[in-house]
Short mmCIF file of C-alpha atoms in Angstrom, two decimals:
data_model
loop_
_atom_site.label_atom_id
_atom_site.label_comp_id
_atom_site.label_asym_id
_atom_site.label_seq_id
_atom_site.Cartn_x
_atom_site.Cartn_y
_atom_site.Cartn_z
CA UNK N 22 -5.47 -23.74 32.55
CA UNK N 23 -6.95 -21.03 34.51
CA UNK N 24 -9.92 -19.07 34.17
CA UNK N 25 -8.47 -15.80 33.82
CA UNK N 26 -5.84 -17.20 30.93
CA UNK N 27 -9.07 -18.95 29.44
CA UNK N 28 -11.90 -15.94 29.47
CA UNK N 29 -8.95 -13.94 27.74
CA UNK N 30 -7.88 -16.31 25.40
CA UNK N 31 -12.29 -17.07 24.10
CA UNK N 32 -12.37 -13.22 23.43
CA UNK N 33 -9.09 -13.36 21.58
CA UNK N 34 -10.82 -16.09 19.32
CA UNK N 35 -13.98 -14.49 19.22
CA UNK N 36 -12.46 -11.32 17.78
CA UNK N 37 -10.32 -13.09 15.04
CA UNK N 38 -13.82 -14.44 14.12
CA UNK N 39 -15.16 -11.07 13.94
CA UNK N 40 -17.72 -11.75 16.25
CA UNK N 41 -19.78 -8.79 17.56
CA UNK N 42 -17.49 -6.72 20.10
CA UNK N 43 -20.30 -7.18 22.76
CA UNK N 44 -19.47 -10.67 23.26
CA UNK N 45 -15.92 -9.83 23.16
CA UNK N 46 -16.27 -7.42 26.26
CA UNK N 47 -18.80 -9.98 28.20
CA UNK N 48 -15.31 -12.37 28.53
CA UNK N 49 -12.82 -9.46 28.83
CA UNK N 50 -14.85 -7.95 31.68
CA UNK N 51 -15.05 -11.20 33.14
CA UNK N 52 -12.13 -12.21 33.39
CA UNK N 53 -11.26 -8.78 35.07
CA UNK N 54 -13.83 -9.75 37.76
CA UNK N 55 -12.30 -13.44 38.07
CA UNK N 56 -8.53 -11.67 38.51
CA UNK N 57 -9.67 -9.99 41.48
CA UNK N 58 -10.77 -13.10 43.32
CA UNK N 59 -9.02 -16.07 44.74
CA UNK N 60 -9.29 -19.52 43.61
CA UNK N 61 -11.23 -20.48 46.85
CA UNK N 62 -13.85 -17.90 46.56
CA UNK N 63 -14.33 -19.18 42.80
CA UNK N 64 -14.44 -23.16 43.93
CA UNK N 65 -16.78 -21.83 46.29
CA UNK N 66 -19.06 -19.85 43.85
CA UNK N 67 -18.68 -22.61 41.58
CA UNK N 68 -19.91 -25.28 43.59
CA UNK N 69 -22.83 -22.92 45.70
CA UNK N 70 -23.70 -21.92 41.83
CA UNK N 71 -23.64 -18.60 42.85
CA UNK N 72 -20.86 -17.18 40.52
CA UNK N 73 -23.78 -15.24 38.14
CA UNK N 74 -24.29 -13.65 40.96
CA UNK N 75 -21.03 -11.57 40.31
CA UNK N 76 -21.66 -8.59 38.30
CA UNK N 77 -20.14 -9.41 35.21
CA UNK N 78 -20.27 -12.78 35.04
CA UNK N 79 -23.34 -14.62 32.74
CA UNK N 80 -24.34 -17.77 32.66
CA UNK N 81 -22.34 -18.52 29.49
CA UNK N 82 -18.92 -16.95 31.64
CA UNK N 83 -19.81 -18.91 35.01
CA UNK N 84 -20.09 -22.02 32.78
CA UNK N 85 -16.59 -21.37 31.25
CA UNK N 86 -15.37 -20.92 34.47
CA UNK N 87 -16.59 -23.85 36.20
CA UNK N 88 -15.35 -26.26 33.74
CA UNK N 89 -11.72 -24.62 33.91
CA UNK N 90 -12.03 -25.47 37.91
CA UNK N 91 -13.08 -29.07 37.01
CA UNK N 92 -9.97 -29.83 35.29
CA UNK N 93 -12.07 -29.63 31.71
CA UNK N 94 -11.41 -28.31 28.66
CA UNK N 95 -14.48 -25.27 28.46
CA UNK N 96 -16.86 -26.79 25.25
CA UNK N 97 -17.06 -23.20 24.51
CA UNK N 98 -13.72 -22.70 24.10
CA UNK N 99 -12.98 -25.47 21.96
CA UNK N 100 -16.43 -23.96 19.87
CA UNK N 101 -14.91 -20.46 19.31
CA UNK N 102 -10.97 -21.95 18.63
CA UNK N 103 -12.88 -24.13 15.58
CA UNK N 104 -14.26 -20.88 13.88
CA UNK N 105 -11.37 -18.53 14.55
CA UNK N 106 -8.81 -21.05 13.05
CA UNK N 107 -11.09 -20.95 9.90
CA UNK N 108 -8.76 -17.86 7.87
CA UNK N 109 -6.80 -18.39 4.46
CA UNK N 110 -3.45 -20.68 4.62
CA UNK N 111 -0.68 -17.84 5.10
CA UNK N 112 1.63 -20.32 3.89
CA UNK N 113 5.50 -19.94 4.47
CA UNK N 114 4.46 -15.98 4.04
CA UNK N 115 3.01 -16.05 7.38
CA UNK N 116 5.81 -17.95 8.83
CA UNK N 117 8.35 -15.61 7.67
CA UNK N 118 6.66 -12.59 9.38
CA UNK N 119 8.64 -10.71 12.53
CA UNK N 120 5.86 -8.39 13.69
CA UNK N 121 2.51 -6.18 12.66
CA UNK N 122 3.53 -2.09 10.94
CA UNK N 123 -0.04 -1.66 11.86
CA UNK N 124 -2.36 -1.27 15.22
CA UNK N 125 -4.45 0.36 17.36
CA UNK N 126 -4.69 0.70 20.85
CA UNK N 127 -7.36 2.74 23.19
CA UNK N 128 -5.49 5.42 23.04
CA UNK N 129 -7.36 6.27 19.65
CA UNK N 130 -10.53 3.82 18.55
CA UNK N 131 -9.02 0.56 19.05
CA UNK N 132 -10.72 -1.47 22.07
CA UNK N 133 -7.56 -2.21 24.42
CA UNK N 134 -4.50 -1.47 26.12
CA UNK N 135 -1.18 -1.06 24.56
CA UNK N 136 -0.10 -3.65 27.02
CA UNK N 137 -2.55 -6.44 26.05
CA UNK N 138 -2.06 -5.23 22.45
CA UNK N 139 1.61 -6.03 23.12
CA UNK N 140 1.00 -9.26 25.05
CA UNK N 141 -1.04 -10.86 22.09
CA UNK N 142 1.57 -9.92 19.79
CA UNK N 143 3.77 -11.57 21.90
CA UNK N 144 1.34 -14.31 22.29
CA UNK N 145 1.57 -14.56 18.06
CA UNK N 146 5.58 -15.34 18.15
CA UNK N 147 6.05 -11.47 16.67
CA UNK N 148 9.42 -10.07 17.46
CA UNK N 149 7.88 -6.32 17.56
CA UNK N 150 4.23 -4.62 17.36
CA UNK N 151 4.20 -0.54 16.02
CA UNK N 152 2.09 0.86 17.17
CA UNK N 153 0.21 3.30 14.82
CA UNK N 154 -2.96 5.31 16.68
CA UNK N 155 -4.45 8.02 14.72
CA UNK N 156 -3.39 11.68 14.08
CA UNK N 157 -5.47 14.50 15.57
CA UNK N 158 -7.35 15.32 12.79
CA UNK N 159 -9.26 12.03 12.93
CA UNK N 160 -11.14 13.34 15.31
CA UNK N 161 -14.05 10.32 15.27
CA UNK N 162 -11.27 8.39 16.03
CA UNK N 163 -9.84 10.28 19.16
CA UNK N 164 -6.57 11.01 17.15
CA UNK N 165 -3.74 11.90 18.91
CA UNK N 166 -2.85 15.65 19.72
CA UNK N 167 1.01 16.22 19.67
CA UNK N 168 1.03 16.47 23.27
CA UNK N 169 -0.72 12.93 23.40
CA UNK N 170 1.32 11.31 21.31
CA UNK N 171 4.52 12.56 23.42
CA UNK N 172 2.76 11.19 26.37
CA UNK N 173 2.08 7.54 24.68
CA UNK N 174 5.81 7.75 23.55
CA UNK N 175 6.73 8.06 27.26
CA UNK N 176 4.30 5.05 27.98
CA UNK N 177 6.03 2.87 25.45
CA UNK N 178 9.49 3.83 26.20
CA UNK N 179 8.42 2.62 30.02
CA UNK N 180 6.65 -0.90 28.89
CA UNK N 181 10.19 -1.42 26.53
CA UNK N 182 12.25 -1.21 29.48
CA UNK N 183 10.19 -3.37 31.70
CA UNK N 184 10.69 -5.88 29.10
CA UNK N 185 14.33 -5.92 28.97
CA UNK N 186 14.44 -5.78 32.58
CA UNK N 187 12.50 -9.25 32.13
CA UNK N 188 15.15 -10.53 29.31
CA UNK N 189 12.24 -10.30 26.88
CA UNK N 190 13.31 -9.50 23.36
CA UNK N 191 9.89 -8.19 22.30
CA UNK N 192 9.64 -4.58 21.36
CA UNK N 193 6.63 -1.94 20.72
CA UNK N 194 8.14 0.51 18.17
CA UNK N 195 6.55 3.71 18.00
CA UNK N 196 4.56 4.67 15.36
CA UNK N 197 1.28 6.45 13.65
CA UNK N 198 -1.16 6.42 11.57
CA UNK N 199 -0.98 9.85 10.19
CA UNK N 200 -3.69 11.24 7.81
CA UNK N 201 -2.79 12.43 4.50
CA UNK N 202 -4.62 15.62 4.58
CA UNK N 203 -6.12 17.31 0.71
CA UNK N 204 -2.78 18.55 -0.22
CA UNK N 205 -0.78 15.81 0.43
CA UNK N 206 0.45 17.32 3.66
CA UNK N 207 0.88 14.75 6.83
CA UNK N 208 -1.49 15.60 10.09
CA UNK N 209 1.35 15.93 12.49
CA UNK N 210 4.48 18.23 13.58
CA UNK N 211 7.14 17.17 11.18
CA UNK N 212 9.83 17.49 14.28
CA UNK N 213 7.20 14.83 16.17
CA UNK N 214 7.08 12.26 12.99
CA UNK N 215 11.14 12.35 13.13
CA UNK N 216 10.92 10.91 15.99
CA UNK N 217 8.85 7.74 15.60
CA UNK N 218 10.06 4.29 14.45
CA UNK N 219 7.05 3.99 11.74
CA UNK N 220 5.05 6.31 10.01
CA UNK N 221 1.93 4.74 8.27
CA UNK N 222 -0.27 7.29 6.02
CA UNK N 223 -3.49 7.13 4.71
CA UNK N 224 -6.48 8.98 3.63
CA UNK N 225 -9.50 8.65 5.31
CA UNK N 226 -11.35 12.17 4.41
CA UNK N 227 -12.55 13.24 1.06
CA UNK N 228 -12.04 9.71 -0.62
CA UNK N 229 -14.30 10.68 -3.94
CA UNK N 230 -11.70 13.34 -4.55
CA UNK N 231 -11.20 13.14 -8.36
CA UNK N 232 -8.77 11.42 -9.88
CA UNK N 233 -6.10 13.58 -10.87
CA UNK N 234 -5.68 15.47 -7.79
CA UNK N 235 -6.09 12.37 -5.35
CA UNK N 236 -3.27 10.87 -7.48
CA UNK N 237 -1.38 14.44 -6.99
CA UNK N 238 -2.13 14.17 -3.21
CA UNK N 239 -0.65 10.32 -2.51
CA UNK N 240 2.07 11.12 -4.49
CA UNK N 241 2.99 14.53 -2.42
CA UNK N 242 2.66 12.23 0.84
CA UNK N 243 4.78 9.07 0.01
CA UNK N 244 6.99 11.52 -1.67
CA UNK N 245 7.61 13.04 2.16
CA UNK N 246 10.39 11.76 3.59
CA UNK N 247 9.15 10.99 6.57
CA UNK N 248 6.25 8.39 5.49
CA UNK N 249 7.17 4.53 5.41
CA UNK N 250 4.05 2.89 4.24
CA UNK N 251 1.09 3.58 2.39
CA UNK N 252 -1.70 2.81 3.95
CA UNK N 253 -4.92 0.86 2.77
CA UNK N 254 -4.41 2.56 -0.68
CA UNK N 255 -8.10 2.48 -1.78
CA UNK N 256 -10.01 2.84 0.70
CA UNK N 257 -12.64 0.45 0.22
CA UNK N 258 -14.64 -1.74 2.14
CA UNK N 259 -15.90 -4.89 1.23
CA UNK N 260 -18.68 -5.90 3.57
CA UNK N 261 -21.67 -4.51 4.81
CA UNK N 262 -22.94 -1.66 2.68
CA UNK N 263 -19.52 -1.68 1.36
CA UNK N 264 -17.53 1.55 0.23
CA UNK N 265 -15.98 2.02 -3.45
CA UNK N 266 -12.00 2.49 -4.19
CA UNK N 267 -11.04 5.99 -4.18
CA UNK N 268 -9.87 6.76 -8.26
CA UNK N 269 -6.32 7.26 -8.45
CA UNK N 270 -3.11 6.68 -10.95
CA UNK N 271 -2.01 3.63 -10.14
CA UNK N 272 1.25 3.58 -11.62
CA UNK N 273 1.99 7.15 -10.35
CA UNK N 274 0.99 6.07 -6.83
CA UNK N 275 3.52 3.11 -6.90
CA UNK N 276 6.10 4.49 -8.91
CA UNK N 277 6.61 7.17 -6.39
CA UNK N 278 6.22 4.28 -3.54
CA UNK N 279 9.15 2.77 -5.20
CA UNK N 280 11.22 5.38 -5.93
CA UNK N 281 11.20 6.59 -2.43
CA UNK N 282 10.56 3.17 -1.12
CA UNK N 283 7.62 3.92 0.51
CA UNK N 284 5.87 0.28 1.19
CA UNK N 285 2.75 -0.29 0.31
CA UNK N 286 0.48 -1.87 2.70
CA UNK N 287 -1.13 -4.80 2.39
CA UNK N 288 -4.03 -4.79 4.61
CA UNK N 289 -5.77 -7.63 6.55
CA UNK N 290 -8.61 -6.67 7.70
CA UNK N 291 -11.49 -8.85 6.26
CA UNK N 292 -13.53 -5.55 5.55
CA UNK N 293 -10.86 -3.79 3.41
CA UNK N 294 -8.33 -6.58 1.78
CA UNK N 295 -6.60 -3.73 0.01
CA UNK N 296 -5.58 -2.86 -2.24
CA UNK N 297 -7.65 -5.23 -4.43
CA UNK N 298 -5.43 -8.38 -6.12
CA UNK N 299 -5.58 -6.12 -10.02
CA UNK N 300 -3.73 -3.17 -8.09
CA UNK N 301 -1.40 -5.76 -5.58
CA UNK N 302 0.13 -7.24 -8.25
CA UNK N 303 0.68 -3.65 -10.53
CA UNK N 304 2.44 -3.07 -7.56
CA UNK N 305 4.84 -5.85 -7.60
CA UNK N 306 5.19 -5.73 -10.84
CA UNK N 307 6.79 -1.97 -10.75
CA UNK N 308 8.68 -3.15 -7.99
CA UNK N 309 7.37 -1.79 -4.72
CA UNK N 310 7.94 -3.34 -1.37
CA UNK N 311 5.40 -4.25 0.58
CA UNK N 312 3.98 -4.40 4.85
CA UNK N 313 1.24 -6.83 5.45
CA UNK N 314 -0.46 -5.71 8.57
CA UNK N 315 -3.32 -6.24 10.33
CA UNK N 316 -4.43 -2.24 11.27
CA UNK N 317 -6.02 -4.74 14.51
CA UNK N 318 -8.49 -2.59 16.70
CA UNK N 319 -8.17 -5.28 18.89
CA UNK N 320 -5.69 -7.94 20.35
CA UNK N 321 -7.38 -10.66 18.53
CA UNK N 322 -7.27 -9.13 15.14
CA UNK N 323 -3.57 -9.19 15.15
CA UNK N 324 -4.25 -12.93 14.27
CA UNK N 325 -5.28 -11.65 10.83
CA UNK N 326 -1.94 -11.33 8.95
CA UNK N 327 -2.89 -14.87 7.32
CA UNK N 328 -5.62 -12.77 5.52
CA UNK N 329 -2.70 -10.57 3.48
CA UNK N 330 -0.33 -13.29 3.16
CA UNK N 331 -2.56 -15.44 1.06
CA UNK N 332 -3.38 -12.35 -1.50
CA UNK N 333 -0.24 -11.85 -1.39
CA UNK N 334 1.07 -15.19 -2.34
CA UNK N 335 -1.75 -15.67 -5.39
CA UNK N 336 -0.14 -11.96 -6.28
CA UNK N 337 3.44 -12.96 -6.71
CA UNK N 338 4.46 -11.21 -3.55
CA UNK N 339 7.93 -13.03 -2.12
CA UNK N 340 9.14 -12.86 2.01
CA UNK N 341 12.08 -10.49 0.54
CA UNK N 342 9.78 -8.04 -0.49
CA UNK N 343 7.53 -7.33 2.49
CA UNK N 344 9.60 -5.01 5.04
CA UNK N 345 7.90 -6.91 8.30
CA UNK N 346 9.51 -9.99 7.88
CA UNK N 347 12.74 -8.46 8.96
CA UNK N 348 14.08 -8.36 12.53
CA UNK N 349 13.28 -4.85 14.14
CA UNK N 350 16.57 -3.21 14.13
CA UNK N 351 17.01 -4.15 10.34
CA UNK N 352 13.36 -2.82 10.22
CA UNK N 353 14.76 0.63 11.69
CA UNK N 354 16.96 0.65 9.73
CA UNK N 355 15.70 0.61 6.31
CA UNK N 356 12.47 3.15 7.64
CA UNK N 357 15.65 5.72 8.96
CA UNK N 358 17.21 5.27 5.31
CA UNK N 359 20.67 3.53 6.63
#
């Protein structure tokens, strides 16, 4: 162990616990202060009892820390790796799964790199991570102009080939989260969406549309050629003050999701588990495929797939229909239409 390695690895726990993201950032940014100091200085600290003296470092960190440099499991640690472990058996589901259709990086409103993203993906046994940051129009969200998402594609063709330099298999495939604007249109340049690996839509504006013409609008985008998965379908949230399902035709929705096999996502996140089990398994039953992602904000929260997998198992959902449980070039080539 080392304290670096452990500081990272208590904030991945702590954020597959959903604990508040301030605690979260007290271990990131310490561990960022203990990576720019050698182990003498720390040994030193440590044993003067001067490490809170760092800014950055609290007396819950320092105690972390000085534990790891006595050759000690931290108690913390093994605290926060009891509570985090605490999520739904995934079963053979979870096994099965190559990689994540679904995440954010700080390049829109997730919380970290798209290297540490990567590295806890990694970290999880996944083959590949897409990454999917937001479209411009989600402006709250720091969506991506065109221009910044050409940028980011530069950025991730650069961290691929450092990997195979390394002999690492892993792979970020490019990707988005585009929003699915009133009409059904996509919130990007159609030449730019050609070239990603992944598209994910959703709707995140007007969500108490009425009925008819929401169903009219998901239908128009999964109907686009260029969309491969249907995200969080409904909308809703589950916690906290809690947000309804947006009202839409079912049946039309995943008819067209089949016939232009469109997968619908399955989504992790313990605040939105949608679509709800009723509409999961009215979508198995008329045949769509499905992605069970994590949309993670986060590194930790890519630890959430075991969230999906169980609703999907009580739904009837098998391995061979859930597009991320094949290897990426398979992956590829099934979202390219080969």
């Amino acid at each position: 162990m080392n304290p670096v390695g452990v500081l990272r690895q208590i904030a991945l726990h702590l954020e597959r616990a959903g604990a508040p993201t301030y605690r979260v950032r007290a271990f990131r940014r310490a561990a960022g202060v203990v990576d720019d100091l050698s182990r003498a200085e720390l040994e030193r600290r440590a044993a003067d009892g001067t490490l809170t003296e760092l800014s950055g470092i609290g007396k819950t960190t320092a105690g972390v820390i000085a534990e790891v440099l006595a050759g000690r499991e931290p108690a913390y640690l093994t605290e926060v790796a009891g509570g985090a472990e605490n999520l739904p058996d995934g079963g053979a589901l979870l096994t099965a799964l190559r990689g994540d259709c679904h995440s954010h990086s700080d390049w829109s409103d997730g919380g970290s790199p798209i290297e540490e993203m990567a590295e806890a993906a990694r970290a999880l046994g996944h083959e590949y991570l897409v990454l999917t940051d937001h479209s411009p129009r989600l402006t709250v969200a720091r969506g991506l102009s065109a221009d910044r998402l050409r940028e980011q594609l530069d950025v991730v063709a650069g961290l691929n080939a450092s990997y195979e330099r390394d002999g690492t298999s892993f792979r970020v495939l490019t990707g988005i989260e585009v929003d699915i604007l009133e009409d059904g249109g996509l919130d990007q340049e159609p030449e730019l969406l050609n070239e990603l690996d992944i598209v994910v839509a959703s709707v995140h504006s007007h969500l108490r549309m009425e009925r008819r013409r929401m169903t009219e609008r998901m239908v128009a985008a999964v109907s686009n050629p260029r969309v491969d998965v249907l995200g969080h379908c409904t909308g809703r949230l589950v916690t906290g003050r809690g947000r309804p399902e947006s009202e839409f035709d079912a049946d039309a929705v995943f008819t067209a999701c089949r016939e232009h096999d469109v997968a619908v996502e399955i989504n992790s996140r313990p605040e939105r588990l949608d679509p709800p089990r009723r509409l999961l398994s009215r979508a198995r039953e008329l045949g769509c495929r499905f992605a069970i992602d994590t949309d993670a904000h986060a590194p930790g929260q890519l630890g959430w797939q075991s969230y999906g997998c169980a609703r999907a198992l009580e739904c009837g959902v098998r391995a061979e229909d859930v597009v991320n449980t094949l290897p990426a070039e398979r992956l590829l080539a099934w979202a390219h239409g080969d």
